[in-house]
PDB file of C-alpha atoms in Angstrom:
ATOM      1  CA  MET A 173      98.046 -10.394   5.357  1.00 53.00           C
ATOM      2  CA  VAL A 174      95.144  -9.259   3.219  1.00 53.00           C
ATOM      3  CA  VAL A 175      91.963  -8.104   4.918  1.00 51.00           C
ATOM      4  CA  LEU A 176      88.750  -9.358   3.361  1.00 52.00           C
ATOM      5  CA  GLN A 177      85.598  -7.289   3.087  1.00 52.00           C
ATOM      6  CA  ALA A 178      83.512  -7.024   6.227  1.00 50.00           C
ATOM      7  CA  GLY A 179      80.469  -8.441   4.421  1.00 53.00           C
ATOM      8  CA  ALA A 180      82.310 -11.482   3.028  1.00 53.00           C
ATOM      9  CA  VAL A 181      81.529 -13.986   5.763  1.00 61.00           C
ATOM     10  CA  GLY A 182      81.212 -17.674   5.137  1.00 72.00           C
ATOM     11  CA  SER A 183      82.789 -21.007   5.757  1.00 80.00           C
ATOM     12  CA  PRO A 184      85.256 -22.467   3.270  1.00 82.00           C
ATOM     13  CA  LEU A 185      82.634 -25.069   2.379  1.00 88.00           C
ATOM     14  CA  ALA A 186      80.082 -22.351   1.575  1.00 85.00           C
ATOM     15  CA  ILE A 187      82.603 -20.504  -0.569  1.00 84.00           C
ATOM     16  CA  ALA A 188      83.559 -23.712  -2.404  1.00 89.00           C
ATOM     17  CA  GLY A 189      79.869 -24.461  -2.945  1.00 91.00           C
ATOM     18  CA  THR A 190      79.318 -20.994  -4.371  1.00 88.00           C
ATOM     19  CA  VAL A 191      82.241 -21.363  -6.762  1.00 91.00           C
ATOM     20  CA  GLY A 192      81.057 -24.838  -7.756  1.00 94.00           C
ATOM     21  CA  ALA A 193      77.461 -23.789  -8.366  1.00 94.00           C
ATOM     22  CA  PHE A 194      78.523 -20.730 -10.358  1.00 94.00           C
ATOM     23  CA  ALA A 195      81.039 -22.804 -12.360  1.00 95.00           C
ATOM     24  CA  LEU A 196      78.302 -25.330 -13.165  1.00 95.00           C
ATOM     25  CA  PHE A 197      75.958 -22.524 -14.231  1.00 96.00           C
ATOM     26  CA  LEU A 198      78.617 -20.959 -16.469  1.00 95.00           C
ATOM     27  CA  SER A 199      79.510 -24.359 -17.937  1.00 95.00           C
ATOM     28  CA  VAL A 200      75.893 -25.041 -18.849  1.00 95.00           C
ATOM     29  CA  THR A 201      75.477 -21.620 -20.441  1.00 95.00           C
ATOM     30  CA  ALA A 202      78.801 -22.046 -22.284  1.00 94.00           C
ATOM     31  CA  HIS A 203      77.555 -25.316 -23.738  1.00 94.00           C
ATOM     32  CA  ILE A 204      74.259 -23.713 -24.775  1.00 94.00           C
ATOM     33  CA  ALA A 205      76.137 -20.866 -26.479  1.00 94.00           C
ATOM     34  CA  ALA A 206      78.637 -23.138 -28.220  1.00 93.00           C
ATOM     35  CA  ARG A 207      75.924 -25.533 -29.366  1.00 93.00           C
ATOM     36  CA  ASN A 208      73.828 -22.714 -30.800  1.00 92.00           C
ATOM     37  CA  VAL A 209      76.758 -21.167 -32.673  1.00 92.00           C
ATOM     38  CA  LEU A 210      78.949 -24.137 -33.586  1.00 88.00           C
ATOM     39  CA  GLY A 211      76.415 -26.948 -33.824  1.00 87.00           C
ATOM     40  CA  ASP A 212      77.134 -30.322 -32.242  1.00 88.00           C
ATOM     41  CA  VAL A 213      79.960 -29.884 -29.702  1.00 89.00           C
ATOM     42  CA  GLU A 214      81.275 -31.989 -26.837  1.00 88.00           C
ATOM     43  CA  VAL A 215      79.799 -31.284 -23.403  1.00 88.00           C
ATOM     44  CA  LYS A 216      83.105 -31.893 -21.622  1.00 90.00           C
ATOM     45  CA  LYS A 217      84.673 -28.861 -23.308  1.00 90.00           C
ATOM     46  CA  ALA A 218      82.061 -26.584 -21.752  1.00 88.00           C
ATOM     47  CA  PHE A 219      82.891 -27.909 -18.279  1.00 92.00           C
ATOM     48  CA  ALA A 220      86.416 -26.571 -18.714  1.00 92.00           C
ATOM     49  CA  VAL A 221      85.116 -23.081 -19.591  1.00 92.00           C
ATOM     50  CA  GLY A 222      83.010 -22.369 -16.484  1.00 91.00           C
ATOM     51  CA  PRO A 223      85.392 -22.700 -13.497  1.00 93.00           C
ATOM     52  CA  LEU A 224      87.838 -19.909 -14.392  1.00 94.00           C
ATOM     53  CA  PRO A 225      85.319 -17.036 -14.697  1.00 94.00           C
ATOM     54  CA  ALA A 226      83.545 -18.350 -11.579  1.00 94.00           C
ATOM     55  CA  ALA A 227      86.789 -18.282  -9.601  1.00 93.00           C
ATOM     56  CA  ILE A 228      87.541 -14.768 -10.852  1.00 94.00           C
ATOM     57  CA  ALA A 229      84.101 -13.595  -9.710  1.00 92.00           C
ATOM     58  CA  VAL A 230      84.430 -15.044  -6.214  1.00 90.00           C
ATOM     59  CA  VAL A 231      88.012 -13.824  -5.712  1.00 90.00           C
ATOM     60  CA  ALA A 232      87.094 -10.337  -6.951  1.00 92.00           C
ATOM     61  CA  THR A 233      84.163 -10.224  -4.550  1.00 88.00           C
ATOM     62  CA  ALA A 234      86.211 -11.484  -1.609  1.00 84.00           C
ATOM     63  CA  PHE A 235      89.026  -8.998  -2.129  1.00 87.00           C
ATOM     64  CA  GLY A 236      86.841  -6.033  -3.105  1.00 87.00           C
ATOM     65  CA  ILE A 237      88.256  -5.693  -6.622  1.00 90.00           C
ATOM     66  CA  ASN A 238      86.460  -3.278  -8.938  1.00 92.00           C
ATOM     67  CA  SER A 239      83.500  -5.030 -10.560  1.00 91.00           C
ATOM     68  CA  PHE A 240      84.262  -3.697 -14.035  1.00 94.00           C
ATOM     69  CA  LEU A 241      87.813  -5.031 -13.863  1.00 95.00           C
ATOM     70  CA  ALA A 242      86.561  -8.397 -12.641  1.00 94.00           C
ATOM     71  CA  ILE A 243      83.983  -8.639 -15.427  1.00 94.00           C
ATOM     72  CA  ALA A 244      86.577  -7.650 -18.040  1.00 96.00           C
ATOM     73  CA  ALA A 245      89.025 -10.256 -16.703  1.00 96.00           C
ATOM     74  CA  ALA A 246      86.315 -12.929 -16.639  1.00 95.00           C
ATOM     75  CA  VAL A 247      85.280 -12.173 -20.237  1.00 96.00           C
ATOM     76  CA  VAL A 248      88.901 -12.265 -21.447  1.00 96.00           C
ATOM     77  CA  VAL A 249      89.525 -15.588 -19.669  1.00 96.00           C
ATOM     78  CA  ASP A 250      86.218 -16.928 -20.990  1.00 94.00           C
ATOM     79  CA  ALA A 251      87.145 -15.987 -24.569  1.00 95.00           C
ATOM     80  CA  ALA A 252      90.619 -17.477 -24.172  1.00 95.00           C
ATOM     81  CA  ALA A 253      89.179 -20.752 -22.892  1.00 94.00           C
ATOM     82  CA  ILE A 254      86.581 -20.905 -25.671  1.00 94.00           C
ATOM     83  CA  GLY A 255      89.200 -20.138 -28.316  1.00 93.00           C
ATOM     84  CA  PHE A 256      91.605 -22.740 -26.941  1.00 94.00           C
ATOM     85  CA  LEU A 257      89.075 -25.520 -26.377  1.00 92.00           C
ATOM     86  CA  TYR A 258      87.020 -25.173 -29.549  1.00 91.00           C
ATOM     87  CA  GLY A 259      89.897 -24.142 -31.820  1.00 88.00           C
ATOM     88  CA  ARG A 260      87.981 -21.615 -33.916  1.00 89.00           C
ATOM     89  CA  SER A 261      88.938 -18.253 -35.414  1.00 90.00           C
ATOM     90  CA  ARG A 262      89.059 -15.132 -33.259  1.00 93.00           C
ATOM     91  CA  LYS A 263      85.908 -13.799 -34.876  1.00 94.00           C
ATOM     92  CA  LEU A 264      83.952 -16.974 -34.171  1.00 93.00           C
ATOM     93  CA  THR A 265      85.424 -17.144 -30.659  1.00 94.00           C
ATOM     94  CA  ALA A 266      84.258 -13.580 -30.003  1.00 95.00           C
ATOM     95  CA  TYR A 267      80.796 -14.491 -31.290  1.00 95.00           C
ATOM     96  CA  VAL A 268      80.540 -17.570 -29.048  1.00 94.00           C
ATOM     97  CA  THR A 269      81.755 -15.485 -26.092  1.00 95.00           C
ATOM     98  CA  ALA A 270      79.149 -12.794 -26.773  1.00 96.00           C
ATOM     99  CA  ILE A 271      76.396 -15.397 -27.007  1.00 95.00           C
ATOM    100  CA  HIS A 272      77.689 -16.960 -23.777  1.00 95.00           C
ATOM    101  CA  ILE A 273      77.360 -13.596 -22.032  1.00 95.00           C
ATOM    102  CA  VAL A 274      73.834 -13.090 -23.358  1.00 96.00           C
ATOM    103  CA  VAL A 275      72.695 -16.616 -22.441  1.00 96.00           C
ATOM    104  CA  SER A 276      74.204 -16.255 -18.948  1.00 95.00           C
ATOM    105  CA  ILE A 277      72.416 -12.953 -18.343  1.00 96.00           C
ATOM    106  CA  ILE A 278      69.064 -14.216 -19.612  1.00 96.00           C
ATOM    107  CA  LEU A 279      69.188 -17.550 -17.774  1.00 96.00           C
ATOM    108  CA  GLY A 280      70.539 -15.898 -14.612  1.00 95.00           C
ATOM    109  CA  ALA A 281      67.748 -13.315 -14.606  1.00 96.00           C
ATOM    110  CA  LEU A 282      65.175 -16.047 -15.190  1.00 96.00           C
ATOM    111  CA  ILE A 283      66.475 -18.221 -12.345  1.00 94.00           C
ATOM    112  CA  PHE A 284      66.807 -15.246  -9.958  1.00 94.00           C
ATOM    113  CA  SER A 285      63.280 -14.093 -10.770  1.00 95.00           C
ATOM    114  CA  LEU A 286      61.899 -17.590 -10.244  1.00 95.00           C
ATOM    115  CA  VAL A 287      63.666 -17.968  -6.891  1.00 93.00           C
ATOM    116  CA  PHE A 288      62.472 -14.513  -5.795  1.00 93.00           C
ATOM    117  CA  LEU A 289      58.916 -15.301  -6.885  1.00 93.00           C
ATOM    118  CA  ILE A 290      58.876 -18.609  -5.012  1.00 93.00           C
ATOM    119  CA  GLY A 291      60.443 -16.970  -1.949  1.00 91.00           C
ATOM    120  CA  SER A 292      57.811 -14.254  -1.843  1.00 90.00           C
ATOM    121  CA  ALA A 293      54.854 -16.624  -2.119  1.00 83.00           C
ATOM    122  CA  PRO A 294      52.407 -16.413   0.779  1.00 86.00           C
ATOM    123  CA  GLY A 295      52.051 -19.262   3.213  1.00 73.00           C
TER     124      GLY A 295
END
């Protein structure tokens, strides 16, 4: 039996909701990245990219896996999914993956800042 972290408390529904919300976020940012690099692409392909890195992130957090290893695994899986789904060269796949990382960081920071700002409002 594997012992989870002491701080990882939540119902299965809350964990599934977290994975789902993060997968949706990563799918949206994957579509933004692919559309900016490749032009007009299908939205449904991006929805296949997001769930795997989201699952890696939640599993790594739950089992206390090193963050750098989890990020590296998520980026490798993300690049593999982008390369498989969009069928481009390795160089173009690496470029789309890099843009996906950048868009995810920027949009994530923006959303976090907005939520923090709204949460700290008086009244």
